[in-house]
CSV table of C-alpha atoms and ligand atoms in Angstrom, one decimal:
chain,number,residue,atom,x,y,z
A,87,GLN,CA,0.0,0.1,0.1
A,88,ASN,CA,3.0,2.6,0.9
A,89,ALA,CA,4.3,2.0,-2.8
A,90,GLU,CA,1.1,3.2,-4.2
A,91,LYS,CA,1.4,6.6,-2.2
A,92,ILE,CA,1.4,9.7,-4.7
A,93,LYS,CA,3.3,12.8,-4.0
A,94,LEU,CA,1.6,15.3,-2.3
A,95,LYS,CA,2.7,19.1,-2.0
A,96,HIS,CA,-0.9,19.7,0.2
A,97,GLY,CA,-1.7,16.6,1.9
A,98,SER,CA,-1.1,15.5,5.5
A,99,HIS,CA,2.2,16.5,7.1
A,100,ARG,CA,2.0,14.0,9.8
A,101,GLU,CA,1.4,10.2,10.0
A,102,GLY,CA,0.1,9.1,13.4
A,103,LYS,CA,-0.8,10.8,16.4
A,104,ARG,CA,0.5,14.0,17.9
A,105,THR,CA,2.6,13.6,21.2
A,106,ASP,CA,3.0,16.8,22.7
A,107,ALA,CA,1.6,17.7,26.1
A,108,ILE,CA,-1.0,20.1,24.5
A,109,MET,CA,-2.2,17.0,22.4
A,110,GLN,CA,-2.1,14.8,25.3
A,111,LYS,CA,-4.3,17.1,27.1
A,112,TRP,CA,-6.6,17.4,24.7
A,113,ARG,CA,-7.0,13.8,24.2
A,114,GLY,CA,-7.7,13.1,27.7
A,115,ASN,CA,-10.3,15.8,28.1
A,116,GLY,CA,-13.1,13.1,27.3
A,117,LEU,CA,-16.0,15.7,27.6
A,118,GLY,CA,-16.4,19.0,26.2
A,119,GLN,CA,-18.8,21.8,25.6
A,120,PHE,CA,-19.8,23.4,22.2
A,121,ILE,CA,-21.5,27.0,22.0
A,122,HIS,CA,-23.4,28.1,19.0
A,123,TRP,CA,-24.2,31.9,19.6
A,124,GLY,CA,-24.7,34.8,17.6
A,125,LEU,CA,-27.6,36.8,15.7
A,126,TYR,CA,-29.2,33.5,14.9
A,127,ALA,CA,-30.1,33.3,18.9
A,128,ILE,CA,-32.5,36.5,18.6
A,129,PRO,CA,-35.1,35.0,16.1
A,130,GLY,CA,-34.5,31.4,17.7
A,131,GLY,CA,-35.9,29.9,14.7
A,132,GLU,CA,-39.0,31.8,14.2
A,133,TRP,CA,-39.7,34.7,11.8
A,134,ASN,CA,-42.9,36.4,11.6
A,135,GLY,CA,-44.6,34.3,13.7
A,136,LYS,CA,-43.6,31.3,11.6
A,137,GLN,CA,-41.4,28.3,12.7
A,138,TYR,CA,-38.7,27.3,10.7
A,139,ASN,CA,-37.8,23.5,10.2
A,140,GLY,CA,-34.3,23.4,9.7
A,141,ALA,CA,-31.5,24.4,12.1
A,142,ALA,CA,-31.9,27.8,13.8
A,143,GLU,CA,-28.5,29.0,12.9
A,144,TRP,CA,-29.5,28.7,9.2
A,145,ILE,CA,-32.2,30.9,9.2
A,146,ARG,CA,-30.5,33.5,7.2
A,147,SER,CA,-30.6,31.2,4.2
A,148,TRP,CA,-34.1,30.5,4.3
A,149,ASN,CA,-35.9,32.7,2.0
A,150,GLU,CA,-38.9,33.6,4.5
A,151,MET,CA,-36.2,35.7,6.5
A,152,PRO,CA,-35.2,38.6,4.1
A,153,LYS,CA,-31.3,39.4,4.3
A,154,PRO,CA,-31.9,42.8,5.2
A,155,ALA,CA,-34.0,41.6,8.1
A,156,TYR,CA,-31.2,39.4,9.1
A,157,ASP,CA,-28.7,41.7,8.6
A,158,SER,CA,-30.4,44.3,11.2
A,159,LEU,CA,-30.3,41.8,13.9
A,160,ILE,CA,-27.0,43.4,14.6
A,161,TYR,CA,-29.0,46.3,16.1
A,162,LYS,CA,-30.8,44.0,18.3
A,163,PHE,CA,-27.7,42.4,19.8
A,164,ASN,CA,-27.8,43.5,23.5
A,165,PRO,CA,-27.4,40.3,25.4
A,166,VAL,CA,-28.3,42.1,28.8
A,167,ASN,CA,-28.4,38.6,30.5
A,168,PHE,CA,-25.1,37.3,29.3
A,169,ASN,CA,-22.4,36.4,32.1
A,170,ALA,CA,-19.2,34.6,31.1
A,171,ASP,CA,-18.7,33.2,34.3
A,172,GLN,CA,-22.1,31.6,34.6
A,173,TRP,CA,-21.7,30.2,31.2
A,174,ALA,CA,-18.3,28.9,32.4
A,175,ALA,CA,-19.6,27.6,35.8
A,176,ILE,CA,-22.4,25.7,34.0
A,177,ALA,CA,-19.6,24.0,31.7
A,178,LYS,CA,-17.4,23.2,34.8
A,179,ASP,CA,-20.4,21.6,36.8
A,180,MET,CA,-21.0,19.5,33.8
A,181,GLY,CA,-17.4,18.3,33.9
A,182,ALA,CA,-16.6,19.7,30.5
A,183,ARG,CA,-12.7,20.2,30.2
A,184,TYR,CA,-12.6,22.1,26.6
A,185,VAL,CA,-15.2,24.3,24.8
A,186,THR,CA,-15.4,25.3,21.2
A,187,ILE,CA,-17.3,28.6,21.0
A,188,THR,CA,-18.4,30.2,17.7
A,189,THR,CA,-16.2,33.3,17.0
A,190,LYS,CA,-18.2,33.6,13.4
A,191,HIS,CA,-20.8,31.5,12.1
A,192,HIS,CA,-21.8,31.0,8.4
A,193,ASP,CA,-23.7,34.6,8.7
A,194,GLY,CA,-20.7,36.3,9.1
A,195,PHE,CA,-21.4,38.1,12.4
A,196,CYS,CA,-18.3,38.2,14.8
A,197,LEU,CA,-18.5,38.0,18.5
A,198,TRP,CA,-15.2,39.7,18.8
A,199,PRO,CA,-14.5,43.4,17.7
A,200,SER,CA,-12.7,42.4,14.3
A,201,LYS,CA,-11.0,45.4,12.4
A,202,TYR,CA,-11.7,43.8,9.0
A,203,THR,CA,-15.5,44.1,9.2
A,204,SER,CA,-18.1,46.1,10.4
A,205,TYR,CA,-20.4,43.1,11.1
A,206,THR,CA,-19.2,42.7,14.5
A,207,VAL,CA,-20.2,43.1,18.4
A,208,ALA,CA,-18.6,46.5,18.4
A,209,ASN,CA,-21.3,47.8,15.8
A,210,SER,CA,-24.4,46.3,18.3
A,211,PRO,CA,-25.8,47.9,20.9
A,212,TRP,CA,-24.1,45.6,23.3
A,213,LYS,CA,-20.6,47.4,21.7
A,214,LYS,CA,-18.5,44.9,23.6
A,215,ASP,CA,-16.4,42.0,22.8
A,216,ILE,CA,-18.0,38.7,23.6
A,217,MET,CA,-14.8,36.7,23.1
A,218,LYS,CA,-12.7,38.2,25.6
A,219,PRO,CA,-14.9,37.7,28.7
A,220,LEU,CA,-15.7,34.1,27.4
A,221,VAL,CA,-11.9,32.8,26.9
A,222,ASP,CA,-11.0,34.5,30.4
A,223,ALA,CA,-13.7,32.8,32.3
A,224,TYR,CA,-13.5,29.5,30.8
A,225,ASP,CA,-9.6,29.6,31.1
A,226,LYS,CA,-10.0,30.7,34.9
A,227,ALA,CA,-12.3,27.7,35.3
A,228,GLY,CA,-9.4,25.7,34.1
A,229,ILE,CA,-11.6,24.9,30.7
A,230,ASP,CA,-9.6,25.0,27.5
A,231,VAL,CA,-10.9,27.1,24.8
A,232,ILE,CA,-11.1,26.5,21.1
A,233,LEU,CA,-12.4,29.0,18.8
A,234,TYR,CA,-14.8,27.9,16.1
A,235,PHE,CA,-14.4,29.8,12.8
A,236,SER,CA,-16.6,29.5,9.7
A,237,ILE,CA,-14.7,30.0,6.4
A,238,MET,CA,-18.1,30.4,4.3
A,239,ASP,CA,-19.0,33.8,5.2
A,240,TRP,CA,-22.5,35.2,3.9
A,241,ASN,CA,-21.6,38.5,4.8
A,242,HIS,CA,-18.5,39.2,3.1
A,243,PRO,CA,-18.8,40.5,-0.4
A,244,GLY,CA,-16.3,38.5,-1.6
A,245,TRP,CA,-17.3,35.0,-0.5
A,246,ARG,CA,-18.3,32.8,-3.5
A,247,TYR,CA,-19.5,29.3,-3.5
A,248,ASP,CA,-17.2,28.4,-6.6
A,249,ILE,CA,-15.2,30.5,-8.8
A,250,LYS,CA,-16.1,30.6,-12.3
A,251,THR,CA,-15.0,34.0,-14.0
A,252,ARG,CA,-12.1,36.4,-13.6
A,253,ALA,CA,-14.5,38.5,-11.5
A,254,ASP,CA,-15.2,35.7,-9.0
A,255,SER,CA,-11.5,35.1,-8.7
A,256,ILE,CA,-10.7,38.7,-7.9
A,257,ALA,CA,-13.5,38.8,-5.3
A,258,PHE,CA,-12.4,35.6,-3.8
A,259,GLU,CA,-8.6,36.9,-3.5
A,260,GLY,CA,-10.1,39.7,-1.4
A,261,PHE,CA,-12.2,37.1,0.7
A,262,LYS,CA,-8.8,35.3,1.4
A,263,LYS,CA,-6.8,37.8,2.5
A,264,PHE,CA,-10.1,38.9,4.9
A,265,THR,CA,-10.0,35.6,6.1
A,266,ARG,CA,-6.2,35.3,7.0
A,267,ASN,CA,-6.5,38.7,8.6
A,268,GLN,CA,-9.5,37.6,10.8
A,269,LEU,CA,-7.7,34.3,11.8
A,270,ILE,CA,-4.3,36.0,12.8
A,271,GLU,CA,-6.3,38.6,14.3
A,272,LEU,CA,-8.3,36.0,16.4
A,273,LEU,CA,-5.0,34.0,17.6
A,274,THR,CA,-3.4,37.4,18.4
A,275,MET,CA,-6.3,38.8,20.6
A,276,TYR,CA,-6.8,35.5,22.5
A,277,PRO,CA,-3.5,34.0,22.9
A,278,LYS,CA,-4.9,31.5,25.6
A,279,ALA,CA,-6.9,29.8,22.7
A,280,LYS,CA,-5.7,26.2,22.4
A,281,GLY,CA,-7.2,25.7,18.9
A,282,LEU,CA,-9.4,26.3,16.1
A,283,TRP,CA,-12.5,24.2,15.0
A,284,PHE,CA,-12.9,25.1,11.3
A,285,ASP,CA,-16.3,24.8,9.6
A,286,GLY,CA,-18.0,25.8,6.2
A,287,THR,CA,-15.0,24.6,4.1
A,288,TRP,CA,-17.0,22.3,1.8
A,289,ASP,CA,-17.5,24.6,-1.1
A,290,LYS,CA,-15.6,24.4,-4.3
A,291,SER,CA,-14.1,27.9,-4.1
A,292,TRP,CA,-12.6,27.1,-0.6
A,293,ILE,CA,-11.5,23.4,-2.0
A,294,LYS,CA,-9.6,25.0,-5.0
A,295,GLN,CA,-7.1,26.5,-2.2
A,296,ALA,CA,-5.2,24.0,-1.3
A,297,LYS,CA,-2.0,26.1,-1.4
A,298,PHE,CA,-3.1,28.8,-0.1
A,299,ALA,CA,-5.0,27.0,3.0
A,300,ASP,CA,-1.8,24.8,3.5
A,301,GLU,CA,0.3,28.1,3.9
A,302,LEU,CA,-2.0,29.8,6.2
A,303,GLU,CA,-2.2,26.4,8.3
A,304,ALA,CA,1.6,26.6,8.6
A,305,GLU,CA,1.4,30.4,9.5
A,306,MET,CA,-1.1,29.7,12.3
A,307,ARG,CA,1.0,26.7,13.6
A,308,LYS,CA,4.4,29.0,13.6
A,309,LEU,CA,2.4,31.9,15.5
A,310,ARG,CA,0.9,29.6,18.1
A,311,PRO,CA,3.1,26.4,18.6
A,312,GLY,CA,0.7,23.6,19.9
A,313,LEU,CA,-2.0,24.9,18.1
A,314,ILE,CA,-4.7,22.0,17.5
A,315,ILE,CA,-6.7,22.3,14.0
A,316,GLY,CA,-9.1,19.5,13.0
A,317,SER,CA,-9.3,17.9,9.7
A,318,ARG,CA,-12.0,20.3,8.3
A,319,PHE,CA,-10.0,23.1,7.4
A,320,ARG,CA,-8.4,22.5,4.1
A,321,ALA,CA,-8.5,20.2,1.3
A,322,ASP,CA,-5.6,18.8,-0.7
A,323,GLU,CA,-4.6,19.7,-4.2
A,324,TYR,CA,-6.8,17.0,-5.4
A,325,GLY,CA,-9.6,18.4,-3.6
A,326,LYS,CA,-9.7,15.6,-0.8
A,327,ARG,CA,-11.0,16.6,2.4
A,328,HIS,CA,-10.2,15.3,6.1
A,329,PHE,CA,-8.2,12.6,4.5
A,330,ASP,CA,-5.6,13.2,1.7
A,331,SER,CA,-5.6,11.4,-1.7
A,332,ASN,CA,-3.3,9.1,0.2
A,333,ASN,CA,-5.8,8.4,2.9
A,334,VAL,CA,-4.1,10.0,5.5
A,335,LEU,CA,-5.6,12.5,8.3
A,336,MET,CA,-5.3,16.1,7.4
A,337,GLY,CA,-4.8,17.9,10.7
A,338,ASP,CA,-4.6,16.8,14.3
A,339,TYR,CA,-7.8,15.1,15.0
A,340,GLU,CA,-10.8,13.7,12.5
A,341,GLN,CA,-13.8,16.2,12.5
A,342,GLY,CA,-16.1,14.3,10.7
A,343,TRP,CA,-18.1,12.8,13.8
A,344,GLU,CA,-21.1,15.3,13.5
A,345,ARG,CA,-24.1,14.2,15.6
A,346,LYS,CA,-22.9,10.5,15.1
A,347,LEU,CA,-20.4,8.4,16.6
A,348,PRO,CA,-18.2,5.6,15.3
A,349,ASN,CA,-19.3,2.0,16.4
A,350,THR,CA,-16.1,0.1,16.4
A,351,ILE,CA,-12.5,1.0,16.9
A,352,ALA,CA,-11.6,0.2,13.2
A,353,ASP,CA,-14.0,3.1,12.3
A,354,VAL,CA,-11.3,5.5,13.6
A,355,HIS,CA,-8.3,4.5,12.1
A,356,GLY,CA,-5.8,5.0,15.1
A,357,ASN,CA,-6.6,8.6,14.9
A,358,ASP,CA,-7.8,11.2,17.2
A,359,TRP,CA,-11.1,12.4,17.1
A,360,ASP,CA,-14.0,14.2,18.8
A,361,CYS,CA,-17.7,14.0,18.3
A,362,VAL,CA,-19.8,17.0,18.2
A,363,MET,CA,-23.6,16.4,19.3
A,364,THR,CA,-27.1,18.3,19.5
A,365,ILE,CA,-29.3,18.1,22.6
A,366,PRO,CA,-32.4,17.8,20.0
A,367,GLU,CA,-32.0,16.3,16.5
A,368,ASN,CA,-30.3,19.1,14.6
A,369,GLN,CA,-30.4,22.6,16.4
A,370,TRP,CA,-27.0,24.3,17.1
A,371,GLY,CA,-28.2,27.7,17.5
A,372,TYR,CA,-31.0,28.8,19.9
A,373,ASN,CA,-34.3,27.4,18.7
A,374,LYS,CA,-37.2,28.4,21.0
A,375,ALA,CA,-39.2,25.6,19.9
A,376,TRP,CA,-37.1,22.4,20.2
A,377,LYS,CA,-39.0,19.6,18.6
A,378,GLY,CA,-38.9,16.0,18.4
A,379,HIS,CA,-36.7,13.7,20.5
A,380,ILE,CA,-34.8,15.6,23.4
A,381,LYS,CA,-31.8,13.5,24.4
A,382,THR,CA,-31.6,12.6,28.3
A,383,SER,CA,-28.7,13.1,30.4
A,384,THR,CA,-28.5,9.2,30.3
A,385,GLU,CA,-28.3,9.1,26.5
A,386,LEU,CA,-25.5,11.8,26.5
A,387,ILE,CA,-23.7,10.1,29.3
A,388,GLU,CA,-24.1,7.0,27.3
A,389,MET,CA,-22.5,8.7,24.2
A,390,THR,CA,-19.5,10.0,26.3
A,391,ALA,CA,-18.7,6.8,27.7
A,392,LYS,CA,-18.9,5.3,24.0
A,393,ALA,CA,-16.7,8.1,22.6
A,394,VAL,CA,-14.1,7.8,25.2
A,395,SER,CA,-14.2,4.0,24.7
A,396,LEU,CA,-13.3,4.4,21.2
A,397,GLY,CA,-10.5,7.0,21.8
A,398,GLY,CA,-12.5,10.0,21.1
A,399,ASN,CA,-13.8,12.9,23.1
A,400,PHE,CA,-17.7,13.9,23.4
A,401,VAL,CA,-18.7,17.5,22.8
A,402,LEU,CA,-22.4,18.6,23.8
A,403,ASN,CA,-23.7,21.7,22.1
A,404,PHE,CA,-25.5,24.5,24.0
A,405,GLY,CA,-27.3,27.3,22.1
A,406,PRO,CA,-27.7,30.2,24.6
A,407,LYS,CA,-30.6,32.8,24.0
A,408,GLY,CA,-30.5,36.0,22.3
A,409,ASP,CA,-30.2,37.7,25.9
A,410,GLY,CA,-27.0,35.8,26.7
A,411,SER,CA,-28.9,33.5,29.3
A,412,ILE,CA,-28.9,29.5,29.1
A,413,ARG,CA,-32.4,28.0,28.7
A,414,ASP,CA,-33.3,25.8,31.8
A,415,GLN,CA,-33.5,22.3,30.1
A,416,GLU,CA,-29.7,22.8,28.8
A,417,LYS,CA,-28.8,23.7,32.4
A,418,ARG,CA,-30.5,20.9,33.9
A,419,LEU,CA,-29.2,18.2,31.6
A,420,ALA,CA,-25.5,19.9,32.4
A,421,LEU,CA,-26.3,19.5,36.3
A,422,GLU,CA,-27.6,15.9,35.7
A,423,ILE,CA,-24.6,14.9,33.4
A,424,GLY,CA,-22.2,16.6,36.2
A,425,ASP,CA,-23.7,14.9,38.9
A,426,TRP,CA,-22.7,11.4,37.4
A,427,MET,CA,-19.2,12.9,36.2
A,428,LYS,CA,-18.9,13.8,39.9
A,429,VAL,CA,-18.9,10.3,41.0
A,430,ASN,CA,-17.6,8.4,37.6
A,431,ASN,CA,-15.2,10.8,35.8
A,432,GLU,CA,-12.3,8.5,36.7
A,433,ALA,CA,-13.8,6.6,33.9
A,434,ILE,CA,-13.6,9.3,31.7
A,435,TYR,CA,-11.0,11.7,32.0
A,436,ASN,CA,-7.5,10.4,30.6
A,437,CYS,CA,-9.0,7.2,29.5
A,438,GLY,CA,-9.4,5.7,26.5
A,439,TYR,CA,-9.7,2.5,24.4
A,440,SER,CA,-9.4,-0.5,26.5
A,441,GLY,CA,-8.8,-3.3,24.1
A,442,LEU,CA,-11.4,-5.4,25.5
A,443,GLU,CA,-14.0,-7.0,23.2
A,444,LYS,CA,-17.4,-5.3,23.5
A,445,GLN,CA,-19.9,-6.3,25.6
A,446,ASP,CA,-23.6,-5.8,25.9
A,447,TRP,CA,-23.4,-4.6,29.3
A,448,GLY,CA,-21.9,-1.1,27.8
A,449,TYR,CA,-18.9,0.4,27.2
A,450,SER,CA,-15.1,-0.1,28.8
A,451,THR,CA,-12.4,2.5,29.2
A,452,LYS,CA,-9.0,2.5,30.1
A,453,LYS,CA,-6.6,4.7,32.0
A,454,THR,CA,-3.4,5.6,29.9
A,455,ARG,CA,-0.3,3.7,31.6
A,456,ILE,CA,-2.3,2.8,34.8
A,457,ASP,CA,-3.6,-0.8,35.1
A,458,LYS,CA,-7.1,0.0,35.5
A,459,ILE,CA,-10.2,-0.6,33.2
A,460,TYR,CA,-13.6,0.9,34.0
A,461,MET,CA,-16.7,-0.8,32.7
A,462,VAL,CA,-19.2,1.6,32.3
A,463,VAL,CA,-22.6,-0.3,32.5
A,464,PHE,CA,-25.6,0.9,30.7
A,465,ASN,CA,-27.7,-2.6,30.5
A,466,ILE,CA,-27.6,-4.4,33.6
A,467,PRO,CA,-27.7,-8.2,33.0
A,468,VAL,CA,-30.7,-10.1,34.8
A,469,SER,CA,-28.4,-12.6,36.0
A,470,GLY,CA,-25.8,-10.3,37.6
A,471,ALA,CA,-22.9,-11.9,35.7
A,472,TYR,CA,-20.8,-9.5,33.6
A,473,ARG,CA,-18.8,-11.2,30.9
A,474,VAL,CA,-15.3,-9.6,30.3
A,475,LYS,CA,-12.5,-10.7,27.9
A,476,LEU,CA,-9.0,-9.3,28.7
A,477,PRO,CA,-6.2,-9.3,26.3
A,478,ALA,CA,-3.8,-11.9,26.5
A,479,LYS,CA,-1.1,-12.0,29.3
A,480,THR,CA,-3.7,-10.2,31.8
A,481,ALA,CA,-5.4,-11.1,34.9
A,482,ILE,CA,-8.3,-9.3,36.8
A,483,ALA,CA,-6.2,-8.5,40.5
A,484,LYS,CA,-9.2,-6.9,41.8
A,485,SER,CA,-12.8,-5.6,41.2
A,486,TYR,CA,-14.9,-3.2,42.8
A,487,LEU,CA,-17.6,-0.5,42.4
A,488,LEU,CA,-16.4,2.9,41.3
A,489,ALA,CA,-19.2,4.8,43.6
A,490,ASP,CA,-18.3,2.6,46.3
A,491,GLN,CA,-14.8,0.9,46.7
A,492,ASN,CA,-15.4,-1.3,49.9
A,493,GLN,CA,-17.9,-3.2,47.5
A,494,VAL,CA,-15.4,-5.8,46.1
A,495,LEU,CA,-16.9,-7.8,43.5
A,496,LYS,CA,-16.5,-11.7,43.1
A,497,VAL,CA,-14.8,-12.5,39.9
A,498,GLU,CA,-14.5,-16.0,38.2
A,499,GLU,CA,-12.0,-17.0,35.3
A,500,VAL,CA,-14.3,-19.3,33.0
A,501,HIS,CA,-11.7,-19.7,30.1
A,502,THR,CA,-8.0,-18.2,29.8
A,503,ASN,CA,-8.6,-14.4,30.1
A,504,GLU,CA,-12.2,-14.5,30.1
A,505,TYR,CA,-14.0,-13.9,33.3
A,506,PHE,CA,-17.3,-13.4,34.9
A,507,VAL,CA,-17.7,-10.5,37.3
A,508,TYR,CA,-20.8,-10.6,39.6
A,509,ALA,CA,-22.4,-7.5,40.6
A,510,ASN,CA,-25.8,-7.0,42.2
A,511,PRO,CA,-26.0,-3.4,42.7
A,512,ALA,CA,-29.3,-2.2,44.5
A,513,SER,CA,-31.4,-0.7,41.8
A,514,GLN,CA,-29.8,1.8,39.8
A,515,SER,CA,-31.5,4.6,37.7
A,516,LYS,CA,-28.2,5.9,36.4
A,517,PRO,CA,-25.4,3.8,34.7
A,518,PHE,CA,-22.6,2.9,37.0
A,519,VAL,CA,-19.1,1.7,37.0
A,520,ILE,CA,-17.2,-1.4,37.6
A,521,VAL,CA,-13.6,-1.1,38.2
A,522,LEU,CA,-10.9,-4.0,36.9
A,523,GLU,CA,-7.7,-3.7,38.6
A,524,THR,CA,-5.6,-5.8,36.2
A,525,LYS,CA,-2.3,-7.5,36.5
A,526,LYS,CA,0.3,-9.3,34.1
A,527,LYS,CA,-0.1,-12.9,33.9
A,528,GLU,CA,2.8,-15.3,32.8
B,294,JFZ,C1,-22.0,22.7,10.2
B,294,JFZ,C2,-22.9,24.1,10.4
B,294,JFZ,O1,-23.4,24.2,9.1
B,294,JFZ,C3,-23.8,24.0,11.4
B,294,JFZ,O2,-24.8,25.0,11.8
B,294,JFZ,C4,-23.2,23.7,12.8
B,294,JFZ,O3,-22.2,24.7,12.9
B,294,JFZ,C5,-22.4,22.5,12.8
B,294,JFZ,C6,-21.4,22.0,13.9
B,294,JFZ,O4,-21.2,22.5,11.6
B,294,JFZ,O5,-23.0,21.6,9.9
B,294,JFZ,C7,-22.6,20.3,9.4
B,294,JFZ,C8,-21.1,20.5,8.9
B,294,JFZ,C9,-20.7,19.3,8.5
B,294,JFZ,C10,-21.6,18.2,8.6
B,294,JFZ,C11,-23.0,18.3,9.1
B,294,JFZ,C12,-23.4,19.2,9.3
B,294,JFZ,N1,-21.0,17.0,8.2
B,294,JFZ,O6,-19.6,16.6,7.9
B,294,JFZ,O7,-21.6,15.8,8.2
């Protein structure tokens, strides 16, 4: 397969995972928060008394909300209930260890006072920077900040979906300069930010910019050593995205797990990854009328455990309201997840793939470099017997409940490296964790 490799100028520049401390910290985060906030939070999915069926943050692209009406939302951006410390406290209580915040979504409205466009918070009634208090508050709470940035910008006159004429090309050159300026500006203004989360990079116009984007990425990485950039920033010179034409991941982690999770370790090809998830079906920005199934905290905890068990992180989205407050349903879910995390975070933080065969009772995670495996139980077997298959040359030294280490569990080896662990915890309304301390076996 290696012999088949073609020479790429703008493909991936690394094979295998990053090993530096910043990336190791990111990898061990386990749980993150996503924030989608911008002008779209003001209509909240509704215009002229009519409910929009799509994602609320896309309302501008919806014909029933005319562009001038959307554009003038800037004069209504006055989030009097915005409190950065409170947002950070909600994330902290939930157990999130990083946050990705929309500095600019597709609409082009900037939550920071960018010098390069007038479509920013500075020209809203609020006037003040939103990103600075957020970066400071989350940082103070010990939560790493990643800056979400949409390349596609519906507000910029130079943005094109494709480049077909000379006029398009001239316009897009201006747009590229603007994009570079904004990114350098963000990295300069918010030196605490650990990474960039790119979006809106799927159009032909941007896919054709392999050289420009590759050089810009190098420039950003030089400006901020250790910067984390996912696979959704650039395409290679053949237009391949996420994975280059040699099928090697571009960027530091796979950014394609959008409202879906991998099912097996083979699905993630040995790469770092995170999954971004909405609480309702597909609403990122604030939508006042959530429809359909709203995920429960148990489902979200299950997704977190599943993500970690397959070597990834789970990032849960919040869409604050136009006034800056966070809706009660989101606050309640964050608290419920946090209650579980307070007891069980040992099975989530700095954990990854355990190497164990998947069993019906749930997901197993493993601490890096420590001989501990965590069985995160979602389906309690009626028998009380939990099947566990360990990798070769390992044995169970001891087993107990994470919530109550005095409850030592009976363990029985039934075949070589194959065990039953017996647990009959009194009625459980939430998933729980069984710890396996393992040891080397001759
Ligand atoms: C994008 C945005 O359009 C959306 O508003 C939100 O910000 C989300 C996080 O990102 O939506 C996407 C992007 C990529 C895929 C799906 C939705 N994808 O790769 O499947």
